[in-house]
Coordinates of C-alpha atoms and ligand atoms in Angstrom, one line a residue:
M11 CA 98.5 109.6 53.8
K12 CA 102.2 110.3 54.1
S13 CA 103.8 109.2 57.3
K14 CA 107.1 110.5 58.8
F15 CA 109.2 109.9 61.8
H16 CA 110.3 112.1 64.6
F17 CA 111.8 111.6 68.1
V18 CA 109.7 111.8 71.2
C19 CA 110.9 112.1 74.8
Q20 CA 109.3 109.1 76.6
E21 CA 109.3 111.1 79.9
C22 CA 107.5 114.3 78.9
G23 CA 106.4 113.9 75.3
H24 CA 108.6 116.7 73.9
S25 CA 109.2 116.0 70.2
E26 CA 112.2 116.8 68.1
P27 CA 113.0 116.2 64.4
K28 CA 116.3 114.6 65.3
W29 CA 117.6 112.5 68.2
L30 CA 119.0 114.3 71.2
G31 CA 120.9 112.9 74.2
K32 CA 119.2 115.3 76.6
C33 CA 115.6 116.4 76.4
P34 CA 115.2 120.2 76.3
G35 CA 111.7 119.8 77.8
C36 CA 112.4 118.0 81.0
E37 CA 116.2 117.6 81.0
A38 CA 116.0 113.8 81.1
W39 CA 118.9 111.9 79.5
N40 CA 118.6 109.3 76.8
S41 CA 114.8 109.5 76.8
F42 CA 114.2 110.0 73.0
S43 CA 112.9 107.3 70.9
E44 CA 111.8 107.3 67.3
E45 CA 108.0 107.4 66.6
G46 CA 105.9 107.6 63.6
V47 CA 103.3 110.3 63.1
E48 CA 100.5 110.6 60.7
D49 CA 100.9 113.7 58.6
K50 CA 97.3 114.8 58.5
K51 CA 96.6 117.8 56.4
R52 CA 93.7 119.5 57.9
A53 CA 91.5 121.3 55.5
S54 CA 91.8 124.9 56.6
A55 CA 88.4 125.9 55.4
A56 CA 87.4 129.5 56.3
R57 CA 85.8 129.1 59.7
N58 CA 82.8 131.0 61.0
A59 CA 83.3 132.7 64.3
P60 CA 82.3 130.1 67.0
K61 CA 79.4 130.7 69.3
H62 CA 80.3 131.8 72.7
Y63 CA 78.5 131.5 76.0
T64 CA 77.9 133.2 79.3
F65 CA 77.3 131.3 82.5
K66 CA 73.5 131.8 82.4
D67 CA 73.4 130.1 79.0
I68 CA 74.8 126.9 80.4
P69 CA 72.3 124.6 82.0
S70 CA 73.4 123.7 85.5
H71 CA 74.0 120.1 86.1
N72 CA 73.4 119.1 89.6
N73 CA 76.2 116.8 88.7
A74 CA 74.6 113.7 90.0
R75 CA 77.6 111.7 91.0
I76 CA 77.6 108.0 90.7
T77 CA 78.5 106.2 94.0
S78 CA 80.5 103.1 93.7
G79 CA 79.4 101.7 97.0
I80 CA 83.0 101.7 98.3
G81 CA 83.1 104.7 100.6
E82 CA 86.9 105.1 100.5
F83 CA 86.9 105.1 96.8
D84 CA 84.1 107.6 96.5
R85 CA 85.9 109.8 99.0
V86 CA 89.1 110.1 96.9
L87 CA 87.0 111.0 93.9
G88 CA 85.5 113.9 95.9
G89 CA 82.2 112.1 96.6
G90 CA 81.6 109.7 93.7
I91 CA 82.2 109.3 90.0
V92 CA 81.4 112.4 87.9
P93 CA 79.6 111.3 84.7
G94 CA 81.7 112.0 81.6
S95 CA 85.0 112.2 83.6
M96 CA 88.3 110.6 82.8
I97 CA 90.1 109.0 85.8
L98 CA 93.7 107.7 85.6
V99 CA 94.5 105.1 88.2
G100 CA 98.3 104.6 88.5
G101 CA 100.4 102.3 90.5
D102 CA 103.1 99.6 90.6
P103 CA 102.4 96.4 88.8
G104 CA 100.7 93.9 91.3
I105 CA 99.6 96.6 93.7
G106 CA 95.9 95.8 93.1
K107 CA 94.6 98.2 90.5
S108 CA 92.7 95.6 88.5
T109 CA 91.3 94.2 91.7
L110 CA 90.0 97.6 92.9
L111 CA 88.5 98.4 89.6
L112 CA 86.9 95.0 89.2
Q113 CA 85.3 95.5 92.7
V114 CA 84.1 99.0 91.7
M115 CA 82.6 97.7 88.4
A116 CA 80.9 94.8 90.2
N117 CA 79.2 97.3 92.5
L118 CA 78.3 99.6 89.7
S119 CA 76.8 96.9 87.5
T120 CA 74.8 95.6 90.4
S121 CA 73.3 99.0 90.9
G122 CA 72.2 99.0 87.3
K123 CA 74.9 100.9 85.5
K124 CA 76.0 99.6 82.1
C125 CA 79.7 98.7 82.5
L126 CA 82.4 97.7 80.1
Y127 CA 85.7 96.3 81.3
V128 CA 88.4 96.2 78.6
S129 CA 91.4 94.2 79.5
A130 CA 94.4 94.2 77.2
E131 CA 96.6 92.3 79.7
E132 CA 94.6 89.4 80.9
S133 CA 92.4 86.7 79.4
L134 CA 88.7 86.3 80.0
Q135 CA 89.4 83.3 82.2
Q136 CA 91.9 85.2 84.4
I137 CA 89.3 88.0 84.9
K138 CA 86.7 85.4 85.8
V139 CA 88.9 83.7 88.3
R140 CA 89.6 87.0 89.9
A141 CA 85.9 87.9 90.0
E142 CA 85.2 84.5 91.7
R143 CA 87.9 85.2 94.2
L144 CA 86.2 88.5 95.0
N145 CA 82.9 86.6 95.4
Q146 CA 81.4 88.4 92.5
H147 CA 79.8 85.4 90.8
G148 CA 76.8 87.2 89.4
I149 CA 78.6 90.2 88.0
S150 CA 76.9 91.3 84.8
M151 CA 79.2 93.7 83.1
A152 CA 80.5 93.4 79.5
L153 CA 84.1 92.1 79.1
L154 CA 86.4 92.6 76.2
T155 CA 90.0 91.5 75.7
E156 CA 91.4 93.7 73.0
T157 CA 94.5 95.8 72.4
E158 CA 93.4 97.7 69.3
F159 CA 91.7 100.9 70.1
E160 CA 89.6 101.1 66.9
T161 CA 87.8 97.9 67.9
I162 CA 87.3 99.1 71.5
A163 CA 85.8 102.4 70.2
A164 CA 83.4 100.5 67.9
L165 CA 82.1 98.5 70.8
I166 CA 81.7 101.6 72.9
K167 CA 79.7 103.3 70.2
E168 CA 77.4 100.3 69.8
M169 CA 77.0 99.5 73.5
Q170 CA 76.8 103.0 75.0
P171 CA 78.0 102.0 78.4
D172 CA 78.0 104.3 81.5
I173 CA 81.3 103.3 82.8
I174 CA 84.4 101.9 81.1
V175 CA 87.7 100.5 82.5
I176 CA 90.7 100.3 80.2
D177 CA 93.3 98.0 81.8
S178 CA 95.8 99.2 80.9
I179 CA 96.4 102.3 78.8
Q180 CA 100.0 101.1 78.0
T181 CA 98.8 98.0 76.3
V182 CA 96.2 99.6 74.0
G183 CA 97.2 101.2 70.7
V184 CA 95.8 102.8 67.6
A185 CA 96.6 100.6 64.6
E186 CA 97.3 103.4 62.2
L187 CA 100.1 104.8 64.3
Q188 CA 103.3 103.1 63.6
S189 CA 104.9 103.4 67.0
A190 CA 104.8 100.6 69.5
T191 CA 101.9 100.4 72.1
G192 CA 102.9 102.0 75.3
S193 CA 104.9 104.8 73.6
V194 CA 104.1 108.4 74.3
S195 CA 102.5 109.0 71.0
Q196 CA 100.2 106.0 71.3
I197 CA 99.2 106.9 74.9
R198 CA 98.5 110.4 73.8
Q199 CA 96.5 109.4 70.9
V200 CA 94.4 106.8 72.8
T201 CA 93.8 109.1 75.7
N202 CA 92.8 111.9 73.3
E203 CA 90.3 109.7 71.6
L204 CA 88.9 108.5 74.9
V205 CA 88.5 112.0 76.2
R206 CA 86.5 112.9 73.2
I207 CA 84.3 109.8 73.5
A208 CA 83.8 110.4 77.3
K209 CA 82.8 114.0 76.9
D210 CA 80.6 113.4 73.9
R211 CA 78.7 110.5 75.4
N212 CA 78.9 111.3 79.1
I213 CA 80.7 108.1 79.8
S214 CA 83.1 107.9 82.8
V215 CA 86.4 106.2 81.9
F216 CA 88.9 104.7 84.2
L217 CA 92.4 104.3 82.7
V218 CA 94.8 102.0 84.4
G219 CA 98.4 103.1 84.1
H220 CA 101.5 101.3 85.2
V221 CA 104.2 103.2 87.0
T222 CA 107.6 102.9 85.4
K223 CA 110.7 102.1 87.4
D224 CA 111.3 105.8 88.0
G225 CA 108.0 106.1 89.8
A226 CA 106.1 107.9 87.1
I227 CA 103.4 106.7 84.8
A228 CA 104.9 106.3 81.4
G229 CA 104.4 109.6 79.6
P230 CA 103.2 111.0 82.8
K231 CA 103.0 114.7 81.9
V232 CA 101.3 113.8 78.6
M233 CA 98.5 111.9 80.4
E234 CA 98.1 113.8 83.6
H235 CA 96.9 117.0 82.0
M236 CA 94.5 115.3 79.7
V237 CA 92.5 113.5 82.3
D238 CA 90.2 115.0 85.0
T239 CA 91.5 113.0 87.9
V240 CA 94.7 111.2 88.7
L241 CA 94.7 108.6 91.5
Y242 CA 97.8 106.7 92.6
F243 CA 97.6 103.4 94.3
E244 CA 100.5 102.8 96.6
G245 CA 101.7 100.7 99.5
E246 CA 104.3 98.1 100.2
R247 CA 103.5 95.1 98.1
S248 CA 104.6 92.8 101.0
G249 CA 102.3 94.6 103.4
S250 CA 98.6 94.4 103.3
Y251 CA 97.7 98.1 103.4
R252 CA 97.1 100.1 100.3
L253 CA 96.7 103.8 99.9
L254 CA 94.7 105.4 97.1
R255 CA 95.8 109.0 96.8
T256 CA 94.4 111.8 94.7
H257 CA 97.1 113.5 92.8
K258 CA 94.9 115.8 90.8
N259 CA 91.1 116.2 90.8
R260 CA 89.1 118.7 88.8
F261 CA 86.0 117.7 90.8
G262 CA 87.2 117.6 94.4
A263 CA 90.1 118.1 96.8
A264 CA 93.6 116.9 95.8
H265 CA 95.7 115.0 98.3
E266 CA 92.7 113.0 99.6
V267 CA 93.6 109.4 100.7
G268 CA 91.6 106.2 100.8
I269 CA 92.9 103.3 102.8
F270 CA 92.3 99.7 102.0
E271 CA 93.5 96.3 103.2
M272 CA 94.3 93.6 100.7
E273 CA 92.8 90.4 101.9
S274 CA 92.4 87.0 100.2
S275 CA 89.0 88.1 99.0
G276 CA 89.9 91.5 97.7
L277 CA 90.3 95.0 99.0
T278 CA 88.4 96.0 102.1
P279 CA 88.1 99.8 102.9
I280 CA 89.3 100.8 106.3
Q281 CA 87.1 103.3 108.2
N282 CA 89.3 104.0 111.2
P283 CA 92.9 103.8 109.8
S284 CA 94.6 105.1 112.9
E285 CA 93.2 102.3 115.0
I286 CA 94.4 99.7 112.5
F287 CA 97.9 101.1 112.3
L288 CA 98.2 101.1 116.1
T289 CA 96.8 97.7 116.9
Q290 CA 100.2 96.2 117.4
R291 CA 102.3 98.6 119.4
S292 CA 105.9 98.0 120.2
Q293 CA 106.8 98.0 123.8
G294 CA 110.5 98.8 124.0
P295 CA 112.7 101.8 123.3
G296 CA 112.8 103.3 119.8
A297 CA 109.1 103.8 119.0
S298 CA 107.0 106.9 119.0
I299 CA 103.6 108.0 117.8
I300 CA 103.3 110.8 115.2
T301 CA 100.4 112.3 113.3
S302 CA 100.4 112.7 109.6
Y303 CA 97.8 114.5 107.6
E304 CA 96.6 112.3 104.7
G305 CA 94.3 114.3 102.6
T306 CA 91.6 115.7 104.8
R307 CA 92.1 113.6 107.8
P308 CA 94.9 113.1 110.3
L309 CA 96.4 109.7 110.8
L310 CA 98.2 108.4 113.8
L311 CA 101.2 106.2 113.0
E312 CA 104.0 104.5 114.8
V313 CA 107.6 105.4 113.9
Q314 CA 110.3 103.0 114.9
A315 CA 114.0 103.8 115.1
L316 CA 116.9 101.6 115.7
S317 CA 120.4 102.9 116.5
A318 CA 123.1 100.2 116.4
A319 CA 126.9 100.5 116.6
T320 CA 128.3 100.6 113.1
S321 CA 131.1 98.6 111.6
F322 CA 131.4 101.0 108.7
P323 CA 133.6 104.1 108.5
A324 CA 130.6 106.1 107.5
P325 CA 127.5 105.1 109.5
R326 CA 124.4 104.0 107.6
R327 CA 121.1 105.8 107.6
T328 CA 118.2 103.8 106.2
S329 CA 114.7 104.9 106.2
I330 CA 111.4 103.4 105.1
G331 CA 108.4 105.8 105.0
I332 CA 110.3 109.0 105.8
E333 CA 112.5 110.9 103.4
L334 CA 116.2 110.1 104.1
S335 CA 117.3 113.7 103.9
R336 CA 114.9 114.6 106.7
V337 CA 116.3 111.7 108.8
N338 CA 119.8 113.0 108.2
M339 CA 118.8 116.5 109.2
I340 CA 117.1 115.2 112.4
C341 CA 120.3 113.2 113.2
A342 CA 122.4 116.3 112.7
V343 CA 120.2 118.4 114.9
L344 CA 120.3 115.7 117.6
E345 CA 124.1 115.6 117.6
R346 CA 124.6 119.4 117.4
H347 CA 121.9 120.6 119.8
A348 CA 121.3 117.7 122.2
G349 CA 124.8 116.2 122.4
I350 CA 123.7 112.7 121.5
V351 CA 126.6 111.2 119.5
L352 CA 125.3 109.3 116.5
S353 CA 128.5 109.3 114.4
G354 CA 129.3 105.7 115.5
Q355 CA 125.7 104.5 115.0
D356 CA 123.8 103.1 112.1
I357 CA 120.3 104.5 112.2
Y358 CA 117.3 102.7 110.8
I359 CA 113.8 104.3 110.6
N360 CA 110.5 102.6 109.7
V361 CA 107.0 103.8 109.6
V362 CA 104.7 100.9 110.6
G363 CA 102.1 99.8 108.1
G364 CA 104.0 100.8 104.9
V365 CA 102.7 104.4 104.9
R366 CA 104.9 107.1 103.5
V367 CA 104.9 110.2 105.6
N368 CA 105.7 113.4 103.8
E369 CA 105.1 116.0 106.6
P370 CA 107.5 118.0 108.8
A371 CA 105.0 117.5 111.6
A372 CA 106.5 114.1 112.0
D373 CA 110.0 115.5 112.9
L374 CA 109.6 115.5 116.6
G375 CA 108.4 111.9 116.8
V376 CA 111.2 110.8 114.6
L377 CA 113.7 112.6 116.8
L378 CA 112.3 111.2 120.0
A379 CA 112.3 107.7 118.5
I380 CA 116.0 108.0 117.6
A381 CA 116.9 109.4 121.0
S382 CA 114.8 106.8 122.7
S383 CA 116.7 104.0 120.9
A384 CA 120.1 105.7 121.4
N385 CA 119.5 106.3 125.1
D386 CA 117.6 103.0 125.6
I387 CA 114.6 104.7 127.2
T388 CA 111.1 103.6 126.4
L389 CA 108.6 106.5 125.7
P390 CA 105.2 106.4 127.4
T391 CA 102.6 104.6 125.3
D392 CA 100.0 107.3 125.8
L393 CA 102.2 110.0 124.2
V394 CA 101.8 111.6 120.8
C395 CA 104.5 113.8 119.3
I396 CA 103.7 116.7 117.0
G397 CA 106.1 119.3 115.7
E398 CA 108.5 120.4 113.0
I399 CA 112.2 120.8 113.9
G400 CA 114.3 123.7 112.8
L401 CA 118.0 123.6 112.2
T402 CA 118.7 125.5 115.4
G403 CA 116.9 122.9 117.5
E404 CA 113.7 124.9 117.9
L405 CA 110.2 123.5 117.5
R406 CA 108.0 125.0 114.9
S407 CA 104.3 125.0 114.8
V408 CA 102.4 122.8 112.3
A409 CA 99.2 123.1 110.3
R410 CA 95.9 121.9 111.7
L411 CA 97.2 121.1 115.1
E412 CA 93.7 121.1 116.6
E413 CA 92.5 118.3 114.5
R414 CA 95.6 116.2 115.2
I415 CA 95.1 116.6 118.9
Q416 CA 91.5 115.7 118.6
E417 CA 92.4 112.5 116.7
A418 CA 94.9 111.6 119.4
A419 CA 92.3 112.2 122.1
Q420 CA 89.7 110.1 120.3
L421 CA 92.1 107.2 120.2
G422 CA 92.7 107.4 124.0
F423 CA 96.1 109.1 124.1
K424 CA 96.6 111.1 127.3
R425 CA 99.6 113.3 126.5
C426 CA 100.5 115.4 123.5
L427 CA 103.8 117.0 123.0
I428 CA 103.4 120.1 120.9
P429 CA 105.4 123.2 119.9
A430 CA 105.0 126.1 122.3
A431 CA 105.0 128.4 119.3
H432 CA 101.4 127.5 119.1
G433 CA 100.7 128.9 122.6
R434 CA 100.0 132.3 121.3
K435 CA 97.2 131.1 119.1
S436 CA 94.3 129.9 121.1
L437 CA 94.1 126.2 121.4
K438 CA 90.7 125.3 122.6
N439 CA 91.5 121.9 124.0
Q440 CA 88.2 120.4 125.0
H441 CA 89.5 117.0 125.0
D442 CA 90.7 114.8 127.7
I443 CA 94.3 115.1 126.8
E444 CA 97.2 116.9 128.4
L445 CA 99.0 119.4 126.1
Q446 CA 102.7 119.7 126.9
Q447 CA 104.2 122.7 125.1
V448 CA 107.9 122.8 124.4
N449 CA 110.1 125.4 122.7
T450 CA 113.2 123.3 121.8
I451 CA 114.2 119.8 121.3
G452 CA 116.3 120.1 124.4
Q453 CA 113.1 120.5 126.5
A454 CA 111.4 117.6 124.8
L455 CA 114.4 115.3 125.4
E456 CA 114.7 116.5 129.0
M457 CA 111.1 115.4 129.6
Y458 CA 111.2 112.0 127.9
C459 CA 114.7 111.0 127.0
P460 CA 117.2 112.5 129.5
L461 CA 120.8 111.7 128.8
S462 CA 121.9 108.8 131.0
Ligands
TYD524 P1 96.1 93.1 90.7 O1 94.8 93.8 90.9 O2 96.2 92.1 89.6 O3 97.3 94.2 90.5 P2 97.6 95.2 89.3 O4 96.4 95.2 88.5 O5 97.8 96.5 90.0 O6 98.8 94.8 88.6 O7 96.5 92.5 92.1 C1 97.5 91.5 92.2 C2 97.8 91.2 93.6 O8 96.8 91.2 94.5 C3 98.3 89.8 93.6 O9 99.7 89.8 94.1 C4 97.4 89.0 94.5 C5 96.7 90.0 95.3 N1 95.3 89.7 95.5 C6 94.9 89.4 96.8 O10 95.7 89.4 97.7 N2 93.6 89.1 97.0 C7 92.7 89.1 96.0 O11 91.5 88.9 96.3 C8 93.1 89.4 94.7 C9 92.1 89.4 93.6 C10 94.4 89.7 94.5
MG525 MG1 96.3 94.5 86.5

């Protein structure tokens, strides 16, 4: 077999016969590296027309999903593991991917599933130590430490497991490919082979993928479309909360979120996340409560803001948990439409618990937190702020307001500041919570943060 070389973009998998500085596929700079390819000449024998099907020819599967026994994990998968599916679990190194999957495998093997855990990163001793830490002494799954894909495939064929974990995809390679393990062509090849094995034998496969420094799984586009489900494990490593997010799911809703706490004995699912995030409330100025839709459920979170006199010519804006451009916009709206001068102030924003909020519905809460810190006024502790802010200082309505209010009421909040724009739509507020509708940020500030 003749082999040749070509250049492959490590970001998107685009290949070119010669090196280029900028990838024409994804416009990334300096992302090409040389990789070998096997030049397989496929026999192009005259093919018979393939058989085609109509829906009634296909036997319906009641798709008996396999439950992992970890509620939050099953939820992000859309109600359990679909047999024969490929699931990519991505995340920063050390976030807890191996821990989570070891716990899942422990449960599955206890419930009688045949499990195979392939680790290309850790030794058998290390895995055993982790299992003991998780109090899984009697775990009965098969373990393999191997980096060569052909060997792994041979074991899969012999053992016929129900569930496989490959930890991690970046460290497993096909021997006959000349490129290094972790390169795009290796990842593509291994994933391809695994997809075939999974579909042929109805085996569910979990692939662990490390996120590169740019926040993407190496060769992300290459892998994401090949697998059925993409989950991202995120959270601040220093904090103890971890969010497992569905990025793509062929068998369930995308954007679902499972919440876990990392403890000394492993990951514990959290049933009532809002309660946990609000257990330690700050008492002084500069804090507000917002709602954020995470997947199919609303979450109540505390946003903190600190405005402090700056010693820099250009004041600093620092934000953890909320996009900095949104914070800048909210500061500009505050200056322009509410007359709160922030040009001499550094502003720091933090969402408590290490959660990243990606929703405009949080705007009003962020604005009130900043104003509360700048004017040194403490907001009431029974208040929840919901609303998107427009550039003219108006409050805009948000999606699924009803459910957000309900969550706030359930947690014992008594007042809810919401956009008046919603008034026209009927809000059937059957909850014990007062709805305060405002049109502009001016009205909201008048109520809770009047200029001193
Ligand atoms: P790990 O699952 O090895 O991360 P990944 O596979 O994503 O790289 O998790 C490593 C971190 O989790 C490590 O910093 C220690 C912590 N940890 C706990 O806090 N409790 C535990 O029970 C375990 C097993 C790990
Ligand atoms: Mg690991």
